[in-house]
Coordinates of C-alpha atoms in Angstrom, one line a residue:
Chain T
M1 CA 11.5 -32.3 -29.7
N2 CA 12.7 -32.6 -26.1
Q3 CA 12.1 -29.6 -23.9
I4 CA 15.5 -28.8 -22.3
S5 CA 15.8 -26.3 -19.4
I6 CA 18.7 -25.7 -17.1
G7 CA 18.5 -24.1 -13.6
I8 CA 21.6 -22.8 -12.0
D9 CA 21.8 -21.7 -8.3
I10 CA 24.9 -19.8 -7.5
G11 CA 24.9 -19.7 -3.7
S12 CA 27.4 -18.1 -1.3
T13 CA 29.0 -21.5 -0.6
A14 CA 27.9 -23.9 -3.3
T15 CA 26.9 -23.6 -7.0
K16 CA 24.3 -26.1 -8.2
A17 CA 22.9 -27.0 -11.6
I18 CA 19.9 -29.1 -12.7
L19 CA 19.3 -30.4 -16.2
L20 CA 15.6 -30.8 -16.8
I21 CA 14.4 -32.8 -19.8
N22 CA 10.7 -32.6 -20.4
G23 CA 10.1 -31.5 -16.8
T24 CA 12.1 -34.4 -15.3
V25 CA 15.4 -34.0 -13.5
A26 CA 18.0 -35.7 -15.8
E27 CA 21.3 -34.6 -14.3
H28 CA 22.6 -32.5 -11.4
E29 CA 25.8 -31.0 -10.3
I30 CA 27.3 -29.2 -7.3
I31 CA 30.6 -27.5 -6.8
P32 CA 32.0 -25.0 -4.3
S33 CA 31.3 -21.4 -5.5
G34 CA 34.8 -20.2 -4.7
W35 CA 35.6 -16.6 -5.3
D36 CA 34.3 -16.3 -8.9
P37 CA 30.6 -16.9 -9.0
K38 CA 30.5 -16.4 -12.8
Q39 CA 33.1 -19.1 -13.4
A40 CA 31.3 -21.5 -11.0
G41 CA 28.1 -21.0 -12.9
K42 CA 29.8 -21.8 -16.2
E43 CA 31.4 -24.8 -14.8
V44 CA 28.2 -26.5 -13.5
F45 CA 26.5 -25.6 -16.7
D46 CA 29.2 -27.4 -18.8
S47 CA 29.2 -30.3 -16.3
V48 CA 25.5 -31.1 -16.5
L49 CA 25.6 -30.7 -20.3
K50 CA 28.5 -33.2 -20.5
K51 CA 26.7 -35.6 -18.2
G52 CA 23.6 -35.4 -20.3
Q53 CA 25.6 -35.6 -23.5
L54 CA 24.2 -32.4 -24.8
E55 CA 25.5 -29.3 -26.6
A56 CA 24.9 -25.8 -25.3
E57 CA 22.9 -25.0 -28.4
Q58 CA 20.3 -27.7 -27.5
V59 CA 19.5 -25.9 -24.2
Q60 CA 16.3 -23.9 -24.7
I61 CA 16.4 -21.9 -21.6
V62 CA 18.7 -21.1 -18.6
V63 CA 17.3 -19.7 -15.4
A64 CA 19.8 -18.4 -12.8
T65 CA 19.1 -17.9 -9.1
G66 CA 21.1 -17.4 -5.9
Y67 CA 23.2 -14.4 -5.0
G68 CA 25.3 -14.9 -8.1
R69 CA 22.3 -14.8 -10.5
I70 CA 23.1 -11.3 -11.7
T71 CA 26.7 -12.2 -12.8
L72 CA 25.8 -15.2 -15.0
P73 CA 26.0 -13.7 -18.5
F74 CA 24.2 -16.5 -20.4
A75 CA 21.1 -16.7 -18.2
D76 CA 17.8 -16.1 -20.1
Q77 CA 16.0 -15.2 -16.9
R78 CA 17.0 -14.4 -13.3
V79 CA 14.7 -15.3 -10.4
T80 CA 15.3 -14.9 -6.7
E81 CA 16.1 -18.0 -4.6
V82 CA 12.9 -17.4 -2.6
T83 CA 10.7 -18.0 -5.6
C84 CA 12.9 -20.8 -6.9
H85 CA 13.1 -22.7 -3.5
G86 CA 9.4 -22.4 -3.2
R87 CA 8.9 -23.9 -6.7
G88 CA 11.6 -26.5 -6.2
A89 CA 10.3 -27.6 -2.8
H90 CA 6.7 -27.9 -4.2
H91 CA 8.1 -30.2 -6.9
M92 CA 10.0 -32.4 -4.5
A93 CA 7.3 -32.5 -1.8
Q94 CA 4.0 -32.0 -3.7
G95 CA 1.6 -29.6 -2.0
T96 CA 4.1 -28.5 0.7
Q97 CA 3.0 -25.2 2.4
L98 CA 6.1 -24.3 4.4
V99 CA 9.7 -24.6 3.4
V100 CA 12.7 -24.0 5.7
D101 CA 15.8 -23.4 3.8
I102 CA 19.2 -23.0 5.5
G103 CA 21.9 -22.1 3.1
G104 CA 25.5 -20.8 3.3
Q105 CA 24.8 -17.3 4.4
D106 CA 21.1 -17.0 5.1
S107 CA 18.1 -19.0 6.3
K108 CA 14.6 -18.4 5.1
V109 CA 11.1 -19.7 5.8
I110 CA 8.8 -19.7 2.8
A111 CA 5.0 -20.1 2.9
L112 CA 3.4 -21.6 -0.2
D113 CA -0.1 -21.7 -1.4
G114 CA 0.0 -25.5 -2.1
C115 CA 0.7 -25.0 -5.8
G116 CA 4.3 -23.8 -5.5
R117 CA 3.5 -20.1 -5.4
V118 CA 5.0 -18.0 -2.6
T119 CA 2.5 -16.3 -0.3
D120 CA 4.9 -15.0 2.3
F121 CA 8.5 -15.4 3.5
I122 CA 10.8 -14.3 6.2
M123 CA 14.6 -14.3 6.3
N124 CA 17.2 -14.2 9.1
D125 CA 18.9 -10.9 10.0
K126 CA 21.7 -9.7 7.8
C127 CA 24.3 -11.6 9.9
A128 CA 25.3 -15.2 9.4
A129 CA 23.8 -16.5 12.7
G130 CA 22.3 -19.9 12.3
T131 CA 23.5 -20.5 8.8
G132 CA 25.9 -22.9 7.0
R133 CA 28.7 -20.3 7.5
F134 CA 28.1 -20.4 11.3
L135 CA 28.4 -24.2 11.2
Q136 CA 31.6 -24.0 9.1
V137 CA 33.2 -21.5 11.5
M138 CA 32.3 -23.6 14.5
A139 CA 33.5 -26.9 12.9
G140 CA 36.8 -25.0 12.2
V141 CA 37.2 -24.0 15.8
L142 CA 36.6 -27.7 16.8
D143 CA 38.9 -28.9 14.0
L144 CA 36.2 -31.2 12.7
S145 CA 34.6 -31.8 9.3
L146 CA 30.9 -31.0 9.0
D147 CA 30.1 -34.7 8.9
E148 CA 32.2 -35.4 12.0
L149 CA 30.6 -32.5 13.8
G150 CA 27.1 -33.9 13.0
K151 CA 28.0 -37.4 14.1
L152 CA 29.6 -36.3 17.3
A153 CA 26.6 -34.0 18.0
L154 CA 24.2 -37.0 17.7
E155 CA 26.1 -38.8 20.5
S156 CA 26.3 -36.0 23.0
S157 CA 24.0 -33.8 25.1
P158 CA 24.4 -30.1 24.2
A159 CA 26.3 -27.3 25.9
T160 CA 24.4 -24.0 25.8
I161 CA 25.6 -21.5 23.2
S162 CA 23.6 -18.4 23.5
S163 CA 25.4 -15.8 21.2
M164 CA 23.4 -14.9 18.2
C165 CA 26.4 -13.7 16.3
T166 CA 28.9 -16.0 14.6
V167 CA 31.9 -14.0 15.8
F168 CA 30.6 -13.8 19.4
A169 CA 29.6 -17.5 19.3
E170 CA 33.1 -18.4 18.3
S171 CA 34.5 -16.6 21.4
E172 CA 31.8 -18.4 23.5
V173 CA 32.9 -21.8 22.1
I174 CA 36.5 -21.0 22.9
G175 CA 35.4 -20.1 26.4
L176 CA 33.6 -23.4 26.8
L177 CA 36.6 -25.3 25.6
A178 CA 38.7 -23.5 28.2
Q179 CA 36.2 -24.5 30.8
G180 CA 36.8 -28.1 29.8
A181 CA 33.5 -28.8 27.9
S182 CA 33.8 -31.9 25.6
K183 CA 34.0 -31.5 21.9
G184 CA 30.8 -33.5 21.6
A185 CA 28.8 -31.3 23.9
I186 CA 30.0 -28.2 22.0
A187 CA 29.2 -29.9 18.6
A188 CA 25.7 -30.7 19.9
G189 CA 25.4 -27.1 21.3
V190 CA 26.3 -25.7 17.9
I191 CA 23.7 -27.8 16.1
D192 CA 21.2 -26.9 18.9
S193 CA 21.7 -23.2 18.5
I194 CA 20.9 -23.4 14.8
A195 CA 17.8 -25.6 15.4
K196 CA 16.5 -23.3 18.1
R197 CA 16.7 -20.2 15.9
I198 CA 14.4 -21.5 13.2
P199 CA 11.2 -21.9 15.2
T200 CA 11.1 -18.1 15.9
L201 CA 11.1 -17.5 12.1
V202 CA 8.5 -20.3 11.5
S203 CA 6.2 -18.9 14.2
R204 CA 5.8 -15.7 12.1
M205 CA 4.5 -17.7 9.1
P206 CA 1.1 -19.4 8.8
T207 CA 0.7 -22.7 10.7
T208 CA 1.1 -26.0 8.9
Q209 CA 1.1 -29.7 9.5
S210 CA 4.5 -30.5 8.1
I211 CA 7.6 -28.7 6.9
T212 CA 9.9 -29.3 3.9
F213 CA 13.6 -28.7 4.8
T214 CA 16.0 -27.7 2.0
G215 CA 19.4 -26.2 1.6
G216 CA 22.9 -27.5 2.4
L217 CA 22.2 -28.0 6.1
A218 CA 19.4 -30.5 5.3
N219 CA 22.2 -32.9 4.3
N220 CA 23.2 -33.1 8.0
P221 CA 21.3 -35.7 9.9
A222 CA 22.1 -34.1 13.3
I223 CA 20.6 -30.8 12.2
C224 CA 17.5 -32.6 10.8
H225 CA 17.0 -34.5 14.0
R226 CA 17.3 -31.4 16.3
L227 CA 15.3 -29.2 14.0
E228 CA 12.4 -31.7 14.0
Q229 CA 12.5 -31.8 17.7
S230 CA 12.5 -28.0 18.2
L231 CA 9.8 -27.4 15.5
K232 CA 7.6 -30.2 17.0
L233 CA 6.5 -30.9 13.4
P234 CA 7.3 -33.7 11.0
L235 CA 10.2 -32.6 8.7
C236 CA 10.3 -33.8 5.1
V237 CA 13.8 -33.8 3.7
P238 CA 13.6 -34.4 -0.1
E239 CA 16.2 -36.0 -2.2
L240 CA 18.9 -33.5 -3.3
P241 CA 17.7 -30.9 -0.7
Q242 CA 20.6 -28.6 -1.6
H243 CA 19.4 -28.5 -5.2
A244 CA 15.9 -27.2 -4.4
G245 CA 16.7 -23.7 -5.8
A246 CA 18.3 -25.1 -9.0
I247 CA 15.3 -27.4 -9.5
G248 CA 12.9 -24.5 -9.0
A249 CA 14.9 -22.4 -11.5
A250 CA 14.9 -25.2 -14.1
L251 CA 11.1 -25.7 -13.6
I252 CA 10.4 -22.0 -14.0
G253 CA 12.3 -22.2 -17.2
N254 CA 10.4 -25.2 -18.3
D255 CA 7.1 -23.6 -17.4
K256 CA 8.0 -20.7 -19.7
L257 CA 8.9 -23.0 -22.6
T258 CA 5.6 -24.8 -22.2
K259 CA 3.7 -21.5 -22.1
N260 CA 5.4 -20.2 -25.2
K261 CA 4.8 -23.4 -27.2
Chain J
M1 CA 10.9 14.0 -15.5
Q2 CA 10.3 16.6 -18.2
S3 CA 8.7 19.3 -16.1
T4 CA 9.7 22.8 -15.2
A5 CA 7.8 22.6 -11.9
Y6 CA 9.5 19.3 -11.0
H7 CA 12.9 20.7 -12.0
Q8 CA 12.4 23.7 -9.7
L9 CA 11.3 21.5 -6.8
E10 CA 14.3 19.2 -7.5
T11 CA 16.7 22.0 -7.0
L12 CA 14.7 23.8 -4.4
R13 CA 16.8 22.6 -1.4
E14 CA 20.1 24.0 -2.8
N15 CA 18.5 27.2 -4.0
N16 CA 17.0 27.8 -0.6
V17 CA 20.3 27.7 1.2
L18 CA 21.2 30.9 -0.6
A19 CA 17.8 32.4 -0.1
L20 CA 18.1 31.5 3.6
K21 CA 21.4 33.2 4.0
E22 CA 20.0 36.4 2.4
A23 CA 16.9 36.3 4.5
K24 CA 18.9 35.8 7.6
E25 CA 21.1 38.7 6.8
A26 CA 18.0 40.8 6.3
G27 CA 16.9 40.0 9.8
Q28 CA 14.5 37.1 9.2
H29 CA 14.1 34.7 12.1
V30 CA 14.5 31.0 11.4
V31 CA 13.4 28.0 13.5
G32 CA 14.6 24.5 12.8
M33 CA 12.5 21.4 13.1
Y34 CA 13.1 17.7 12.8
C35 CA 9.8 16.2 13.3
L36 CA 6.2 16.3 12.1
Y37 CA 5.1 17.0 15.7
S38 CA 6.7 20.5 15.5
P39 CA 3.7 22.9 15.1
A40 CA 4.9 25.1 12.2
E41 CA 1.8 27.3 12.6
L42 CA 3.2 28.8 15.8
I43 CA 6.5 29.6 14.1
V44 CA 4.8 31.2 11.1
A45 CA 2.5 33.2 13.4
A46 CA 5.6 34.5 15.1
E47 CA 6.7 35.7 11.7
A48 CA 9.7 33.4 11.7
S49 CA 10.5 30.8 9.0
P50 CA 10.1 27.1 9.9
V51 CA 12.6 24.9 8.1
M52 CA 13.3 21.2 8.2
L53 CA 16.7 20.1 9.3
C54 CA 19.1 17.5 7.9
G55 CA 19.0 14.0 9.1
T56 CA 18.7 11.7 6.2
S57 CA 22.3 11.0 5.2
Q58 CA 24.8 8.3 6.3
K59 CA 27.7 10.8 5.9
P60 CA 27.8 12.4 9.4
I61 CA 27.0 9.2 11.3
P62 CA 30.6 8.0 12.0
T63 CA 31.2 11.4 13.7
A64 CA 27.9 11.2 15.6
E65 CA 29.1 7.9 17.0
Q66 CA 31.9 9.6 18.8
H67 CA 29.2 10.7 21.3
L68 CA 26.2 8.5 20.6
P69 CA 26.0 4.7 20.9
R70 CA 26.3 2.7 17.6
N71 CA 23.1 0.7 18.1
L72 CA 20.9 3.8 17.9
C73 CA 18.5 4.6 15.1
P74 CA 20.3 6.2 12.0
L75 CA 17.9 9.1 11.9
I76 CA 18.9 10.2 15.4
K77 CA 22.6 9.7 14.7
S78 CA 22.4 11.5 11.3
S79 CA 20.5 14.5 12.8
Y80 CA 23.1 14.8 15.6
G81 CA 26.0 14.2 13.2
F82 CA 24.9 17.0 10.9
A83 CA 24.6 19.4 13.8
S84 CA 27.9 18.4 15.4
T85 CA 29.9 18.6 12.2
D86 CA 28.1 21.9 11.3
T87 CA 27.3 20.6 7.8
C88 CA 23.5 21.4 7.7
P89 CA 23.1 25.0 6.6
F90 CA 19.5 25.0 7.9
F91 CA 20.7 24.1 11.4
Y92 CA 23.4 26.7 11.1
F93 CA 20.9 29.5 10.2
S94 CA 18.4 28.5 12.8
D95 CA 17.9 30.7 15.8
F96 CA 16.8 27.8 17.8
I97 CA 15.4 24.3 17.4
V98 CA 12.0 23.0 18.2
A99 CA 12.3 19.4 19.3
E100 CA 10.0 16.9 20.9
T101 CA 10.1 13.8 23.2
T102 CA 8.9 11.4 20.6
C103 CA 11.2 8.5 21.5
D104 CA 13.9 7.8 24.1
G105 CA 16.8 8.1 21.7
K106 CA 15.7 11.5 20.4
K107 CA 15.0 13.1 23.8
K108 CA 18.4 12.0 25.2
M109 CA 20.1 13.1 21.9
Y110 CA 18.6 16.5 22.3
E111 CA 20.3 16.9 25.6
L112 CA 23.6 16.7 23.8
M113 CA 22.4 18.9 21.0
E114 CA 21.7 21.6 23.5
E115 CA 25.4 22.2 23.7
L116 CA 25.4 23.2 20.0
K117 CA 22.3 25.3 19.7
P118 CA 19.3 26.3 21.9
V119 CA 16.7 23.5 21.8
H120 CA 13.1 24.0 22.9
L121 CA 11.9 20.6 23.8
L122 CA 8.2 19.9 23.7
Q123 CA 7.0 17.2 26.1
L124 CA 4.8 15.1 23.9
P125 CA 2.2 12.9 25.6
Q126 CA 2.0 9.3 24.3
I127 CA -1.7 8.7 24.2
Q128 CA -4.1 10.4 21.8
D129 CA -7.6 9.8 23.0
K130 CA -7.5 11.3 26.5
E131 CA -8.6 14.8 27.4
S132 CA -5.8 15.1 29.9
A133 CA -3.2 14.3 27.2
L134 CA -4.6 17.0 25.0
N135 CA -4.6 19.5 27.8
Y136 CA -1.0 18.7 28.6
W137 CA 0.0 19.0 25.0
L138 CA -1.9 22.3 24.7
S139 CA 0.1 23.6 27.7
E140 CA 3.3 22.6 25.9
L141 CA 2.3 24.6 22.9
E142 CA 1.5 27.5 25.2
H143 CA 5.1 27.3 26.4
L144 CA 6.4 27.3 22.9
K145 CA 4.2 30.3 22.1
E146 CA 5.7 32.2 25.0
K147 CA 9.2 31.2 24.0
L148 CA 8.7 32.4 20.4
E149 CA 7.1 35.7 21.6
Q150 CA 10.0 36.3 24.0
T151 CA 12.8 35.3 21.6
F152 CA 11.5 37.2 18.6
E153 CA 9.8 40.0 20.6
V154 CA 6.4 39.5 18.8
T155 CA 2.9 38.9 20.0
I156 CA 1.2 35.8 18.6
T157 CA -2.4 36.9 18.3
D158 CA -5.3 34.6 17.5
E159 CA -5.6 36.3 14.2
K160 CA -2.0 35.6 13.3
L161 CA -2.6 32.0 14.4
H162 CA -5.6 31.8 12.2
D163 CA -3.7 33.1 9.2
A164 CA -0.9 30.6 9.8
I165 CA -3.4 27.8 10.0
E166 CA -5.0 28.8 6.7
L167 CA -1.6 28.9 5.1
L168 CA -0.4 25.6 6.4
N169 CA -3.8 23.9 5.7
D170 CA -3.4 25.0 2.2
E171 CA 0.1 23.4 2.1
R172 CA -1.5 20.2 3.4
R173 CA -4.1 20.4 0.8
S174 CA -1.5 20.9 -2.0
L175 CA 0.6 18.0 -0.7
K176 CA -2.4 15.7 -0.5
E177 CA -3.5 16.5 -4.0
L178 CA 0.0 15.9 -5.2
Q179 CA 0.1 12.5 -3.6
D180 CA -3.4 11.7 -4.7
T181 CA -2.2 11.8 -8.4
C182 CA -0.8 8.4 -7.7
R183 CA -4.3 7.0 -7.1
H184 CA -4.3 6.8 -10.9
K185 CA -3.3 3.5 -12.5
P186 CA -0.6 3.7 -13.6
A187 CA 0.7 6.5 -11.3
P188 CA 2.2 9.4 -13.2
I189 CA 5.3 9.9 -11.0
S190 CA 7.8 7.4 -9.6
G191 CA 8.2 7.0 -5.8
M192 CA 11.7 8.4 -6.0
E193 CA 10.5 11.5 -7.7
M194 CA 7.6 11.9 -5.3
L195 CA 10.0 11.5 -2.4
T196 CA 12.3 14.2 -3.9
V197 CA 9.4 16.7 -4.0
L198 CA 8.1 15.8 -0.5
H199 CA 11.6 16.0 0.9
N200 CA 12.7 19.2 -0.7
R201 CA 9.6 21.2 -0.1
G202 CA 10.3 21.1 3.6
F203 CA 13.4 23.3 3.1
A204 CA 11.5 26.1 1.3
L205 CA 11.4 29.5 2.9
D206 CA 8.5 30.9 0.8
K207 CA 5.6 28.6 1.6
R208 CA 3.2 30.3 -0.8
A209 CA 5.5 30.0 -3.8
T210 CA 6.1 26.4 -3.0
I211 CA 2.4 25.6 -2.7
Q212 CA 1.9 27.1 -6.2
L213 CA 4.8 25.1 -7.6
V214 CA 3.4 21.9 -6.1
D215 CA 0.0 22.7 -7.5
Q216 CA 1.5 23.3 -10.9
L217 CA 3.2 19.9 -10.7
T218 CA -0.1 18.3 -9.6
T219 CA -1.9 19.7 -12.6
E220 CA 0.8 18.4 -14.9
L221 CA 0.7 15.0 -13.3
N222 CA -3.0 14.7 -13.6
E223 CA -2.7 15.5 -17.3
R224 CA -0.1 12.7 -17.6
A225 CA -2.3 10.3 -15.7
E226 CA -5.2 11.0 -18.0
Q227 CA -3.0 10.1 -20.9
G228 CA -1.9 7.0 -19.1
I229 CA 1.7 8.2 -18.9
S230 CA 3.9 6.6 -16.2
P231 CA 7.7 6.7 -15.7
L232 CA 7.6 3.0 -14.7
A233 CA 6.1 -0.1 -16.2
A234 CA 2.3 0.1 -16.3
N235 CA 2.0 -3.4 -14.7
A236 CA 4.6 -2.7 -12.0
P237 CA 3.3 -3.9 -8.6
R238 CA 1.9 -0.9 -6.7
I239 CA 3.6 -0.5 -3.3
L240 CA 2.5 1.3 -0.2
L241 CA 5.5 2.2 2.0
T242 CA 4.7 2.7 5.6
G243 CA 6.8 3.2 8.8
V244 CA 9.7 5.4 9.7
P245 CA 10.5 8.7 8.0
V246 CA 12.3 8.6 4.7
G247 CA 14.0 11.3 2.8
I248 CA 16.6 11.9 0.1
G249 CA 19.7 10.2 1.4
S250 CA 17.7 7.6 3.3
D251 CA 15.9 6.5 0.2
K252 CA 17.7 3.2 -0.2
V253 CA 14.6 1.1 0.2
V254 CA 12.5 3.2 -2.2
R255 CA 15.3 3.0 -4.8
I256 CA 15.7 -0.8 -4.5
I257 CA 11.9 -1.3 -4.6
E258 CA 11.8 0.6 -7.9
E259 CA 14.9 -1.1 -9.3
S260 CA 13.3 -4.4 -8.5
G261 CA 10.3 -3.5 -10.7
G262 CA 7.9 -2.1 -8.1
H263 CA 6.3 1.3 -8.0
V264 CA 5.9 3.1 -4.6
V265 CA 2.5 4.9 -5.1
C266 CA 1.9 5.9 -1.5
F267 CA 4.0 6.9 1.4
E268 CA 2.4 6.5 4.8
S269 CA 5.2 8.3 6.4
C270 CA 6.0 11.6 8.2
G271 CA 6.6 14.0 5.3
A272 CA 3.9 12.4 3.3
Y273 CA 0.4 11.0 4.1
K274 CA 0.8 11.4 7.8
K275 CA 0.8 15.1 7.1
V276 CA -2.3 15.7 5.1
E277 CA -5.1 16.1 7.8
P278 CA -5.9 19.8 8.1
V279 CA -6.2 21.7 11.4
R280 CA -9.9 22.0 12.1
Q281 CA -10.8 25.6 12.9
S282 CA -12.8 26.8 15.9
D283 CA -12.6 29.8 18.2
N284 CA -9.5 28.4 20.0
P285 CA -6.8 28.1 17.4
L286 CA -4.1 26.9 19.7
R287 CA -6.3 24.1 20.8
D288 CA -7.2 23.3 17.2
I289 CA -3.5 23.0 16.5
A290 CA -2.8 20.8 19.5
E291 CA -5.6 18.5 18.5
C292 CA -4.4 18.1 14.9
Y293 CA -0.8 17.4 15.9
L294 CA -1.8 14.9 18.7
N295 CA -3.7 12.9 16.1
I296 CA -0.6 12.1 14.0
P297 CA -0.4 8.3 13.7
C298 CA 3.2 7.9 14.9
S299 CA 4.5 4.7 16.6
C300 CA 5.5 6.8 19.6
M301 CA 1.8 6.8 20.6
S302 CA 0.4 3.9 22.5
P303 CA -1.9 2.6 21.3
N304 CA -1.5 3.8 17.7
T305 CA -4.5 2.3 16.1
H306 CA -5.1 5.3 13.8
R307 CA -2.0 4.1 11.9
Y308 CA -3.5 0.6 11.3
E309 CA -6.7 2.2 10.0
L310 CA -4.8 4.7 7.9
V311 CA -2.6 2.1 6.2
T312 CA -5.7 -0.1 5.5
K313 CA -7.6 2.8 4.1
L314 CA -4.7 4.0 1.9
A315 CA -4.0 0.5 0.6
D316 CA -7.5 0.3 -0.6
E317 CA -7.7 3.9 -2.0
F318 CA -4.4 3.6 -3.8
S319 CA -5.2 0.1 -5.1
V320 CA -1.9 -1.2 -3.8
D321 CA -0.6 -4.7 -4.4
G322 CA 1.8 -4.9 -1.5
I323 CA 2.7 -3.2 1.7
I324 CA 6.2 -2.7 2.9
D325 CA 6.8 -1.6 6.4
L326 CA 10.2 0.1 6.8
T327 CA 11.9 0.1 10.2
W328 CA 15.1 1.9 11.0
L329 CA 17.5 -0.3 13.0
A330 CA 17.0 0.2 16.7
C331 CA 13.7 2.1 16.2
H332 CA 11.9 0.0 18.8
T333 CA 8.5 1.6 18.5
Y334 CA 8.1 1.0 14.7
N335 CA 9.8 -2.4 15.0
I336 CA 7.4 -3.8 17.6
E337 CA 4.4 -2.2 16.0
S338 CA 5.2 -4.0 12.8
F339 CA 3.9 -7.3 14.3
S340 CA 0.5 -5.7 15.1
L341 CA 0.3 -3.9 11.8
R342 CA 1.0 -7.1 9.9
K343 CA -1.7 -8.9 11.9
H344 CA -4.2 -6.1 11.3
I345 CA -3.5 -6.1 7.5
Q346 CA -3.9 -9.8 7.3
S347 CA -7.3 -9.7 9.0
A348 CA -8.5 -6.5 7.3
A349 CA -7.2 -6.9 3.8
N350 CA -5.7 -9.7 1.7
I351 CA -2.5 -7.8 0.9
P352 CA 1.0 -9.2 1.1
F353 CA 3.1 -7.5 3.8
L354 CA 6.9 -7.3 4.1
Q355 CA 8.8 -5.7 7.0
I356 CA 12.3 -4.4 6.2
E357 CA 14.7 -3.5 9.0
T358 CA 17.8 -1.5 7.9
D359 CA 19.8 1.6 8.4
Y360 CA 21.2 4.3 6.1
S361 CA 24.4 2.4 5.1
E362 CA 24.7 0.4 1.9
S363 CA 26.2 -2.6 3.7
D364 CA 23.0 -4.7 3.3
S365 CA 22.0 -3.6 -0.2
E366 CA 22.4 -7.1 -1.7
Q367 CA 20.4 -8.7 1.0
L368 CA 17.7 -6.1 0.7
K369 CA 17.6 -6.6 -3.0
L370 CA 17.0 -10.3 -2.6
R371 CA 14.1 -9.6 -0.2
L372 CA 12.5 -6.9 -2.3
E373 CA 12.9 -8.7 -5.6
A374 CA 11.4 -11.9 -4.1
F375 CA 8.5 -9.8 -2.8
M376 CA 8.0 -8.3 -6.3
E377 CA 8.0 -11.8 -7.7
L378 CA 5.5 -12.9 -5.1
L379 CA 3.2 -10.0 -6.1
A380 CA 3.6 -10.6 -9.8
N381 CA 2.7 -14.3 -9.4
R382 CA -0.5 -13.7 -7.5

């Protein structure tokens, strides 16, 4: 019989699901979390089932992660996104020892033992500085989509944005616009301010030779480019970087099924 | 917990408000204290009652912020807020306050508190291993002694000091034995319950009765430990909590640790294991007291290597699985020291370490939950 595990990662911005059949990713889904995390979790669950042509009864285990993990009523197990991202990143980049994850409302750096087990981690302060939310707010001020902002940033040299706080940075950007700074320079400055924040977190973790980059911001080539420069280390961006948490959750479920066999 | 002794200790704070009022009306002198550096022996030797003052609740902080900056440690804001809103009965009944220059925030706050109540400020040196520092601290204690003698019209003799040392050493002994029950695996009392006892006992007027009560609880806990009884899961990761002072009302992190499946078995904090070393007795009791207090491993000292040694030792003796270093927002000394403590722990012991920086408010509970749950998962997967 096939071993079927589903991982659901309900993040602040996006909800992701992974359907794992016998330890291999079969289907994936991502939708905006919206205001109802429970509903978003149900929706991605139904969606991967449909894609995989399966019935809910055939699923042997559901593991939930992300800030919405508590609210998902049909989860068999709830695991934090720190553990799940570690496990997921290990699967996507075998043996990785350091993971940088930048999500919608927080950024984290996770140290792994080379076998997917977390040995240490550090997270940003409680504000949204240097996260996806920060990028969204700034894109809003510049009236750009995230992709446009990334593209523009790659073509320009950055203006300096020094505020740590999203709200203050927004005023700073408005100030820069008033001084006549170009959209491109500000876009590059926004990306830069995120990329520059991560090395301070990384420096508190054990040193490594390479870093795996996951989370929604890893989809943005401009961020990857600047982050690699500021970290001065090769950056590995796996396929489906935003799904690392959901993959980790599904794998943790799959491990449990294997163990209980 | 099903225990008469625990129940009495749990309600001791409220019951003592009434006892305090009655004692005060009968002419008893009361001296309020905020910090472990206040030498209670002198107050007892002056036949006054030393009581701890309120400073562990978020409630009066908005009012305190009318006078104090917002980006100040919550302990300082809460202490001042309780005083300025007159909502701490122990402050109200105090004849005066013994305070000390532990950190910049506190010493400047005490200048404002002076308007509300007489404050005797002890100038605390910030180095431990220098003879000159000890002499300076001793002269500060001499000033306090004079102040107590003048205010309460008593003479503090060496004999009275000796008796006070005996009493408070016995208190330290009883508190150490209580906390040492958690060396058992599993520990017979939860961290929240332990904190309740450690916090409440500071508000007790009758020290002897409280020592007896704590001893009674210790006996019960040791019996439970023998039988392997624990209020939390037997395999819960054992946590040592170090850092800033915690109490009931500022117990958020302890609560979340235990809700996340951990068990706080040791508190390396002010009301707890920082307070167990007895005063060594010689023929100069005031100097003995000064020595004991100057040795407190607080982050206001520089360097503060005793703390690194104490944390490492306790981690071993209490067989802990993880160390959590709690820092109140804007407490620069503990915040900076966390870096060195982590480094020390990593080289001296292979124990996972997590620093948490927060305040008294509930605004970051969800974020804290994530960090603490992830830390418990990390410990469980080791």
